CSV table of C-alpha atoms in Angstrom, one decimal:
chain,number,residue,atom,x,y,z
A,16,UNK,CA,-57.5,-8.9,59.7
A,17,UNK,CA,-59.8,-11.1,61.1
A,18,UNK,CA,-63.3,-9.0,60.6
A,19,UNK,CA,-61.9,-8.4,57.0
A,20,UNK,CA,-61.3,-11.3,55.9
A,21,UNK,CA,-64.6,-12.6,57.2
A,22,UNK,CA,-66.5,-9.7,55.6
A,23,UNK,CA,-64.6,-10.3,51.9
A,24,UNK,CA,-65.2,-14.1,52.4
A,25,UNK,CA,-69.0,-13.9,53.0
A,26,UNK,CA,-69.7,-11.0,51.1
A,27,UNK,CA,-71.8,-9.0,54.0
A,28,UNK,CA,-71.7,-5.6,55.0
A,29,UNK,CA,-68.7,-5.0,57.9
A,30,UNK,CA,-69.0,-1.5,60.3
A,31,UNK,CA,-65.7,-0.7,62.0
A,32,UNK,CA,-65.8,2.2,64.2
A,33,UNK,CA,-63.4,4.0,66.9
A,34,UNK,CA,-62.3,7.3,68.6
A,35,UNK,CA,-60.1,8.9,65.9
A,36,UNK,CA,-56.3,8.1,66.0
A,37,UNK,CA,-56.8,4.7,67.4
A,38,UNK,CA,-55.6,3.3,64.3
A,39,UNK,CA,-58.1,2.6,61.7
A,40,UNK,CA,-57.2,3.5,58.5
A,41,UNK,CA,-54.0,2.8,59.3
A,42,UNK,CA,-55.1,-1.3,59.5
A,43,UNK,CA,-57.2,-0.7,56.2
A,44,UNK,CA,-54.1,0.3,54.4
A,45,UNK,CA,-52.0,-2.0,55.5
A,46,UNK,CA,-54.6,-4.7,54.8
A,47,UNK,CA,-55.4,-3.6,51.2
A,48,UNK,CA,-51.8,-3.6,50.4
A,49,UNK,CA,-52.7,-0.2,49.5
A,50,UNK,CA,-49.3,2.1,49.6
A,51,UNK,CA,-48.1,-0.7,47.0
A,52,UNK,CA,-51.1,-1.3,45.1
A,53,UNK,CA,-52.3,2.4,44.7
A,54,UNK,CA,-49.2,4.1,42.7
A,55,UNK,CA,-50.5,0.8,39.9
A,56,UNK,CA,-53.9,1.7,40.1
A,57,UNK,CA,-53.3,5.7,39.9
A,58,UNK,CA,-51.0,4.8,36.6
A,59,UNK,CA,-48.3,6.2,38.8
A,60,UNK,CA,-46.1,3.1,38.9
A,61,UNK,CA,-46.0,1.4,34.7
A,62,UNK,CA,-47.2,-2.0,34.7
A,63,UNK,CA,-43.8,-4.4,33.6
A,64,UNK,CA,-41.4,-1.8,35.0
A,65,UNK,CA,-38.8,-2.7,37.3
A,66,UNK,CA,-40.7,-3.4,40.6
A,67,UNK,CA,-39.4,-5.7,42.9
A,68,UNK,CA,-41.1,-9.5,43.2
A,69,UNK,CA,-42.8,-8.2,47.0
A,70,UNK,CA,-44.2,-5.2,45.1
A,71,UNK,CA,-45.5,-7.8,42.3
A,72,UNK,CA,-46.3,-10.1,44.9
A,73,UNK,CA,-48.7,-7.6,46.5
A,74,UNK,CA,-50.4,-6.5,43.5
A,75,UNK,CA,-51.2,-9.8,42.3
A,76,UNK,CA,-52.8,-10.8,45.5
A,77,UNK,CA,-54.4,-7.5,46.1
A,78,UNK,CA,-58.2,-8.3,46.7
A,79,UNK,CA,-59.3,-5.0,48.4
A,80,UNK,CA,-59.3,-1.8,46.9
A,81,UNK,CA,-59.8,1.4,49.6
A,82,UNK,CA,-61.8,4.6,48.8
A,83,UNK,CA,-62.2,7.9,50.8
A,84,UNK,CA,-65.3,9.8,50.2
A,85,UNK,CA,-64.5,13.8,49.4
A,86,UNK,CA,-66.4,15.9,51.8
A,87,UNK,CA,-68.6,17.0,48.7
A,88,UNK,CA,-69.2,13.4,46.8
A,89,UNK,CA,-72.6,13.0,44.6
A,90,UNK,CA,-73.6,9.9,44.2
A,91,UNK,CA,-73.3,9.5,40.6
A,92,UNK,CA,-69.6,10.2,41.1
A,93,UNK,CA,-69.0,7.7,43.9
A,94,UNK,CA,-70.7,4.4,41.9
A,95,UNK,CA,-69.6,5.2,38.7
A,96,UNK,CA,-66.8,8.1,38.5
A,97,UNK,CA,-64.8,6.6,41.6
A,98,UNK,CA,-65.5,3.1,43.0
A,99,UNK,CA,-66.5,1.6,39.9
A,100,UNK,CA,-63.1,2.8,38.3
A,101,UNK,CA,-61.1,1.7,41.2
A,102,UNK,CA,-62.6,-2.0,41.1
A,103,UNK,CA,-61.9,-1.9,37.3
A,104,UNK,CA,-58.8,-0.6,37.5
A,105,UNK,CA,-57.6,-3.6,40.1
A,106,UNK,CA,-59.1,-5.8,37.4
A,107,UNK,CA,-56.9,-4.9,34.5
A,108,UNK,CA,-53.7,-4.2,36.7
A,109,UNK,CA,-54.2,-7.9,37.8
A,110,UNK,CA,-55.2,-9.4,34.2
A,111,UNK,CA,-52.3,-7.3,32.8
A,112,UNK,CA,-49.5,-8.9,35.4
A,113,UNK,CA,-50.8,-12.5,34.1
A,114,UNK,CA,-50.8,-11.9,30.7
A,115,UNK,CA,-47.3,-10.5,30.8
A,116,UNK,CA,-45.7,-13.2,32.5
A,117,UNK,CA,-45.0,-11.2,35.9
A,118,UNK,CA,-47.7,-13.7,37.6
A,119,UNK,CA,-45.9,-17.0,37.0
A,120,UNK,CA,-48.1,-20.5,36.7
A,121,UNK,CA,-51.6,-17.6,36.8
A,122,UNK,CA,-53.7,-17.6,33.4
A,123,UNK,CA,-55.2,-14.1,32.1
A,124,UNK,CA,-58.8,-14.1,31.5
A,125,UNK,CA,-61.1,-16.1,28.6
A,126,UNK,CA,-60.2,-15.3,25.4
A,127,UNK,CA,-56.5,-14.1,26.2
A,128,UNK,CA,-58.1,-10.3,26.6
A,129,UNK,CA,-57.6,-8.4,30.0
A,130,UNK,CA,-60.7,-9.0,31.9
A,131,UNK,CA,-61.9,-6.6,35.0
A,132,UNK,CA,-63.9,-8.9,37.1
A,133,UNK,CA,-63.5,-11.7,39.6
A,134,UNK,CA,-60.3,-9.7,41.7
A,135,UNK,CA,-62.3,-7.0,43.6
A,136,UNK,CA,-63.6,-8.8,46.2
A,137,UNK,CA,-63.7,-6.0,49.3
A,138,UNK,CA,-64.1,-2.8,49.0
A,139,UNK,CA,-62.8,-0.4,52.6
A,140,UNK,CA,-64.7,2.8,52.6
A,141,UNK,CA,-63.0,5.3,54.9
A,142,UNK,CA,-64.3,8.7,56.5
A,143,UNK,CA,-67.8,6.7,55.9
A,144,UNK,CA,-69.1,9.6,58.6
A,145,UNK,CA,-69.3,11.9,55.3
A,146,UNK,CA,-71.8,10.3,53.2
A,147,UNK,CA,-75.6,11.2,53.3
A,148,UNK,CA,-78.0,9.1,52.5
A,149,UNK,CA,-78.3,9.5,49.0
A,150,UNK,CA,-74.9,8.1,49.4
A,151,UNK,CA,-75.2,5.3,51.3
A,152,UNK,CA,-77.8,4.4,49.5
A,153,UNK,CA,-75.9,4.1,46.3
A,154,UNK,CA,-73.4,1.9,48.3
A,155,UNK,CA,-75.9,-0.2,49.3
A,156,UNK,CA,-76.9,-1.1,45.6
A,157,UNK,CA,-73.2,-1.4,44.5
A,158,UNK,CA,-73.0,-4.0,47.1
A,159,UNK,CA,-76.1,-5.9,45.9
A,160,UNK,CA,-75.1,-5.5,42.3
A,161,UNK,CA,-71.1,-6.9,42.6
A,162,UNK,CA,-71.4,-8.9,46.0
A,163,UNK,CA,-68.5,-7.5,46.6
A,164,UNK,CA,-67.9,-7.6,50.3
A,165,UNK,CA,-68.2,-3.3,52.1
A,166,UNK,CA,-66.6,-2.5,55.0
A,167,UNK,CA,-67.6,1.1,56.3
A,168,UNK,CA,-65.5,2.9,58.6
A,169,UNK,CA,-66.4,5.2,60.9
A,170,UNK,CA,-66.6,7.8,64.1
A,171,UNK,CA,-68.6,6.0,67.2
A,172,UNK,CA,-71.9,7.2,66.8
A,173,UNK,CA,-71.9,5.3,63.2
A,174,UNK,CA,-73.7,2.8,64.2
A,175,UNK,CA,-76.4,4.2,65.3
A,176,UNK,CA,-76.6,6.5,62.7
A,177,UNK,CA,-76.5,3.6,59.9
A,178,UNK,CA,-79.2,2.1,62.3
A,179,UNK,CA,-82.1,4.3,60.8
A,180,UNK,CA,-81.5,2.8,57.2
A,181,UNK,CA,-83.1,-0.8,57.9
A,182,UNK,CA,-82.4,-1.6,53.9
A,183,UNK,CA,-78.6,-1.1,54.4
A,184,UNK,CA,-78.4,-1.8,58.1
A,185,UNK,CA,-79.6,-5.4,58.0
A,186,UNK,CA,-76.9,-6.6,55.8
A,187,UNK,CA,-74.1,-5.4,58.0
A,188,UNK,CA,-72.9,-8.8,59.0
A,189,UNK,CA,-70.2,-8.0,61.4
A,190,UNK,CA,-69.3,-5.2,63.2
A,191,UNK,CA,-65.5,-4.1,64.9
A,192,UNK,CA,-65.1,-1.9,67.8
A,193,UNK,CA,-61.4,-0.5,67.0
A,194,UNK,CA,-60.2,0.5,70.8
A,195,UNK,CA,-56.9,2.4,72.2
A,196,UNK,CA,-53.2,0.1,72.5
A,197,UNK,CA,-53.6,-1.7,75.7
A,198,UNK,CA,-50.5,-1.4,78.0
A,199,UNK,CA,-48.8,-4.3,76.9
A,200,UNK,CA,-49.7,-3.5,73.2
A,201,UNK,CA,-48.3,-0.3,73.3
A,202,UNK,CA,-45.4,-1.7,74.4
A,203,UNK,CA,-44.7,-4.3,72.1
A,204,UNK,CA,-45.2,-1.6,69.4
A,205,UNK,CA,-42.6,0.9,70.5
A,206,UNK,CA,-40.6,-2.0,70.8
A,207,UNK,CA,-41.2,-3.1,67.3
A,208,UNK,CA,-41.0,0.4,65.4
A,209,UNK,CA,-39.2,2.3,67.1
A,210,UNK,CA,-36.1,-0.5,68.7
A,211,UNK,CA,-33.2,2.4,68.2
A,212,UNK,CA,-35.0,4.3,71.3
A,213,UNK,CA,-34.1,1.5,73.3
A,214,UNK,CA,-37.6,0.6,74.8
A,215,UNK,CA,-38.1,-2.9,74.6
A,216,UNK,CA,-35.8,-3.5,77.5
A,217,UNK,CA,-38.9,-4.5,80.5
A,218,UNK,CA,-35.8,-5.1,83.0
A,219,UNK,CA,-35.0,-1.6,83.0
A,220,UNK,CA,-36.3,0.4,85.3
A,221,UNK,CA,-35.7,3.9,83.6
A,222,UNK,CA,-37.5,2.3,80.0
A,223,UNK,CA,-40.2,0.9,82.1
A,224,UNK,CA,-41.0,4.4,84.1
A,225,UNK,CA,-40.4,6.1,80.1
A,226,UNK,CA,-43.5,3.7,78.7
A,227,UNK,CA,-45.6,4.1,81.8
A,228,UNK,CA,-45.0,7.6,81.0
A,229,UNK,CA,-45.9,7.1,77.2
A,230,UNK,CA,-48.8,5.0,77.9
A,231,UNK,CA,-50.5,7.7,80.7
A,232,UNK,CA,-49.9,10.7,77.8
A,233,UNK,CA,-51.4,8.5,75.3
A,234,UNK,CA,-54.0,6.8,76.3
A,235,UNK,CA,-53.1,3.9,74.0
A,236,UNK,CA,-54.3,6.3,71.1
A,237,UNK,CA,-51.9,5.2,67.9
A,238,UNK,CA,-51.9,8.8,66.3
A,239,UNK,CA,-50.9,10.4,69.5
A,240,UNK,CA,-47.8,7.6,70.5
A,241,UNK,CA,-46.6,8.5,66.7
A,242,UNK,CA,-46.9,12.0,67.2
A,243,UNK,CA,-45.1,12.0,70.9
A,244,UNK,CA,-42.3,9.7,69.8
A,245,UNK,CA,-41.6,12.3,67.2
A,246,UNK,CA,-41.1,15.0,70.1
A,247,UNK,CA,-38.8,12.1,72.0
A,248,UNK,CA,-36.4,12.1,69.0
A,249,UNK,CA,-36.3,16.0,68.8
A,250,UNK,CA,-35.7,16.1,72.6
A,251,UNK,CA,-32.8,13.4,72.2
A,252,UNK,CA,-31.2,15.0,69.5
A,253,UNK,CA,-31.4,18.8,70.5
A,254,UNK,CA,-29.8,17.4,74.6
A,255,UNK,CA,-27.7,15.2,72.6
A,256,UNK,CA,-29.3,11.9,74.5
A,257,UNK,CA,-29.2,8.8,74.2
A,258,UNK,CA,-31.3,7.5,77.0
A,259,UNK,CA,-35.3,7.5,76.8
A,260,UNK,CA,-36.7,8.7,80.4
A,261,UNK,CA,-39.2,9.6,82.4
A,262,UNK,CA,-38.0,12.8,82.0
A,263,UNK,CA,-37.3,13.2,78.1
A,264,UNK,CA,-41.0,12.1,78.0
A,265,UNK,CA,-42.2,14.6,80.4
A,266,UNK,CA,-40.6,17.1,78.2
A,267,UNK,CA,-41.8,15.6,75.0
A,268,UNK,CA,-44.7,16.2,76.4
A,269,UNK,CA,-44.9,19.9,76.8
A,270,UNK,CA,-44.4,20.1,73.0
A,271,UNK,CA,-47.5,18.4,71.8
A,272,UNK,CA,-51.4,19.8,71.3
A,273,UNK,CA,-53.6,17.1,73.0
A,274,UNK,CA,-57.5,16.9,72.0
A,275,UNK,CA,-60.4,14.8,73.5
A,276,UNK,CA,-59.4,11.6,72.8
């Protein structure tokens, strides 16, 4: 939160790389408010209809607007065709809240008319890895025309790769090295999502042995906790469990397809 803030607020270039599953998209998201904000932008989710005041909340405070390149884009279609019409669209969403009172003590724009700028002020570009240069190129000139703020996000390597475009490459301002859970993370986050398995008890010696277990499989990777503590529940359920062990972890385990992390 801290690296995007900093990037929106001084309107620089951020690069955020990491091995994949460690988590990275998953921050964006939940940064950009984007599971709430998306359905409004999409027209999924009406304007005035009967969201809750969090959803509202979310919207109107939405600064960031997340876009994932397709494995094909040109880059006529990623200025104009995609990012532009994301940006616009967070605009008018916004303007549109004001004006019909869902944004109490907030003003719409001059004029009393919905007006698209002034709200995008970051814009989170996943799967960055897939752009060529034509690409990035046309990134780079969106970011000088707006000022909006860019974060790219990316495979290790990215860097480097971004490295031989000097006209794009010296206006990253910051840069974020997303890394694995530590142990002590990883445990406060089983603890936190997933409290009806009964880990967050540290005196225990049987949950302590069951996270040691978790963190050794894992590797602190986010994906791969996620994907193993959907085999636990399985393994509870089918032995009709209630315990997390050593054991139940083991055999979690044998169920799962583990890459190079």
């Amino acid at each position: 939160m801290e690296f995007a803030d900093a990037v929106r607020r001084k309107r620089y270039v951020g690069l955020c790389f990491g091995a994949p599953g460690v988590g990275k998209t998953e921050s964006a998201r939940t940064y950009a408010k984007w599971d709430q904000l998306a359905p409004h932008l999409a027209g999924v989710r009406a304007t005035g209809s009967d969201a809750g005041d969090a959803d509202v909340y979310d919207v109107l405070s939405a600064r960031a607007v997340m876009y994932t390149p397709k494995v094909h884009s040109t880059p006529q279609n990623l200025d104009h065709k995609e990012i532009s019409y994301l940006c616009d669209r967070l605009g008018w969403t916004v303007e549109l809240m004001l004006q019909t009172g869902r944004g109490s003590g907030d003003r719409p724009g001059p004029g009393g008319t919905p007006s698209s700028t002034g709200h995008a002020e970051l814009l989170i570009v996943d799967e960055a890895d897939r752009l060529k240069t034509a690409a990035l190129e046309q990134l780079r000139d969106h970011h000088d025309r707006t000022g909006i703020g860019l974060i790219l996000i990316g495979m290790p390597g990215i860097e480097k790769r971004l490295a031989r475009y000097p006209q794009l490459y010296s206006r990253v301002g910051f840069v974020h090295h997303h890394k694995p859970l530590s142990a002590d993370e990883q445990a406060f986050v089983l603890a936190r999502h997933w409290p009806h398995l009964g880990l967050g008890n540290s005196d225990d010696f049987a949950t302590t042995e069951a996270i040691a277990a978790i963190t050794r499989i894992t590797n602190g990777n986010f994906r791969l906790t996620t994907r193993l503590v959907d085999q636990v529940e399985r393994v509870l359920e089918i032995n009709q469990l209630s315990t997390v062990t050593k054991e139940v972890v083991e055999a979690a385990r044998e169920n799962l397809v583990i890459g190079i992390m």
